[in-house]
Short mmCIF file of C-alpha atoms in Angstrom, two decimals:
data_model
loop_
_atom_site.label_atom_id
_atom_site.label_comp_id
_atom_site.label_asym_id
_atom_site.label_seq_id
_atom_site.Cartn_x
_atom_site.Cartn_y
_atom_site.Cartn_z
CA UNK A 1 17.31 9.13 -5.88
CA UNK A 2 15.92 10.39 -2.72
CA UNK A 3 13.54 7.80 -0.69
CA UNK A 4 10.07 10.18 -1.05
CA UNK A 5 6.61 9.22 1.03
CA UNK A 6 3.42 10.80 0.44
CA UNK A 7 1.08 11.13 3.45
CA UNK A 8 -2.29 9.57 2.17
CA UNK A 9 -5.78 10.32 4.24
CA UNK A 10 -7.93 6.95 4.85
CA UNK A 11 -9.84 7.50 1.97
CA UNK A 12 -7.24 7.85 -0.28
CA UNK A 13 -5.41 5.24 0.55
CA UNK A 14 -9.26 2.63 0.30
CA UNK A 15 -9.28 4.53 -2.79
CA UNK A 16 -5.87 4.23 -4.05
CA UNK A 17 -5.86 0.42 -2.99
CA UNK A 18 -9.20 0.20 -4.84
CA UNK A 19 -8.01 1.46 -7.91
CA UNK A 20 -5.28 -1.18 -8.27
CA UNK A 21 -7.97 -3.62 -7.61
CA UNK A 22 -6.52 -4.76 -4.23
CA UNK A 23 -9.34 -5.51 -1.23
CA UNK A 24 -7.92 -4.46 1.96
CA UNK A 25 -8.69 -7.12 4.88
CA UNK A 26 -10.01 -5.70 8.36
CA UNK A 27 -6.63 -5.78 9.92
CA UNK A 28 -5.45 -3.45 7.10
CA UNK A 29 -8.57 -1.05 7.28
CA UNK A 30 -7.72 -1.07 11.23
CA UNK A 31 -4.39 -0.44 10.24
CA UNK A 32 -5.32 2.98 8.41
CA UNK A 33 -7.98 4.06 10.99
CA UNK A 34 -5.35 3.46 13.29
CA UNK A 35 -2.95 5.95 11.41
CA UNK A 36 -0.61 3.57 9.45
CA UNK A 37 1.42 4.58 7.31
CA UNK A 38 1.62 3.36 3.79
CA UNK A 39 4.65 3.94 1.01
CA UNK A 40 5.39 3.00 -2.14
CA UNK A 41 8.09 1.54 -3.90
CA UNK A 42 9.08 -0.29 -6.33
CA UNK A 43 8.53 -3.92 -7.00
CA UNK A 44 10.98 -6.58 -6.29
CA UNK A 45 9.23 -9.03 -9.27
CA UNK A 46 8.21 -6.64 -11.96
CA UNK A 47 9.87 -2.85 -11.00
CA UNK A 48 5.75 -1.65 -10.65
CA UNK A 49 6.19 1.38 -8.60
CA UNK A 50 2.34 0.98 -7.58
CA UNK A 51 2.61 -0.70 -4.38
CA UNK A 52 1.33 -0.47 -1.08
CA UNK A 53 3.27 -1.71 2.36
CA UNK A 54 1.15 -2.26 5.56
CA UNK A 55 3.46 -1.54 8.39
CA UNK A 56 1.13 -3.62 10.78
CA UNK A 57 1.27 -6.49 8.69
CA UNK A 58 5.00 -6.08 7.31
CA UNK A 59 3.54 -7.07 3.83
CA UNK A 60 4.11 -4.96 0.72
CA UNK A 61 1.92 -5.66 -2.47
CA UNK A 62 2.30 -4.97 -6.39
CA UNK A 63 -0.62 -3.70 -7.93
CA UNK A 64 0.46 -4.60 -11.08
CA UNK A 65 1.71 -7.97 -11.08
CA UNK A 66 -0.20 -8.78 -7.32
CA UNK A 67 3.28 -10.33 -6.01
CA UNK A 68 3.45 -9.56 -1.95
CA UNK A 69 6.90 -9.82 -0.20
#
């Protein structure tokens, strides 16, 4: 299996993040206005591949289960 990332605009990523009823903090909307980049893969706890990393913070959450790592 090939490591895949999807490019996602500022709104899609607020809306994506919305979605899986996570709140982004302001250093994580700076982080996207800023041009972060965001990934997802799959969770450590439950195998959820609905996750979202924030390079600036370093922390990756599950949408599913809400575990962070």
């Amino acid at each position: 299996m090939t490591d895949q990332k999807k490019v996602m605009t500022p709104e899609e990523i607020l809306e994506a993040a919305k979605g899986e009823g996570y709140e982004l903090s302001d250093d994580e909307l700076e982080m996207v206005a800023a041009g972060g980049e965001w990934v997802n893969e799959a969770c450590p706890n439950c195998g959820h591949t609905g996750t979202m990393y924030c390079p600036g913070t370093g922390v990756s959450r599950c949408g599913k289960c809400g575990s962070t790592w």
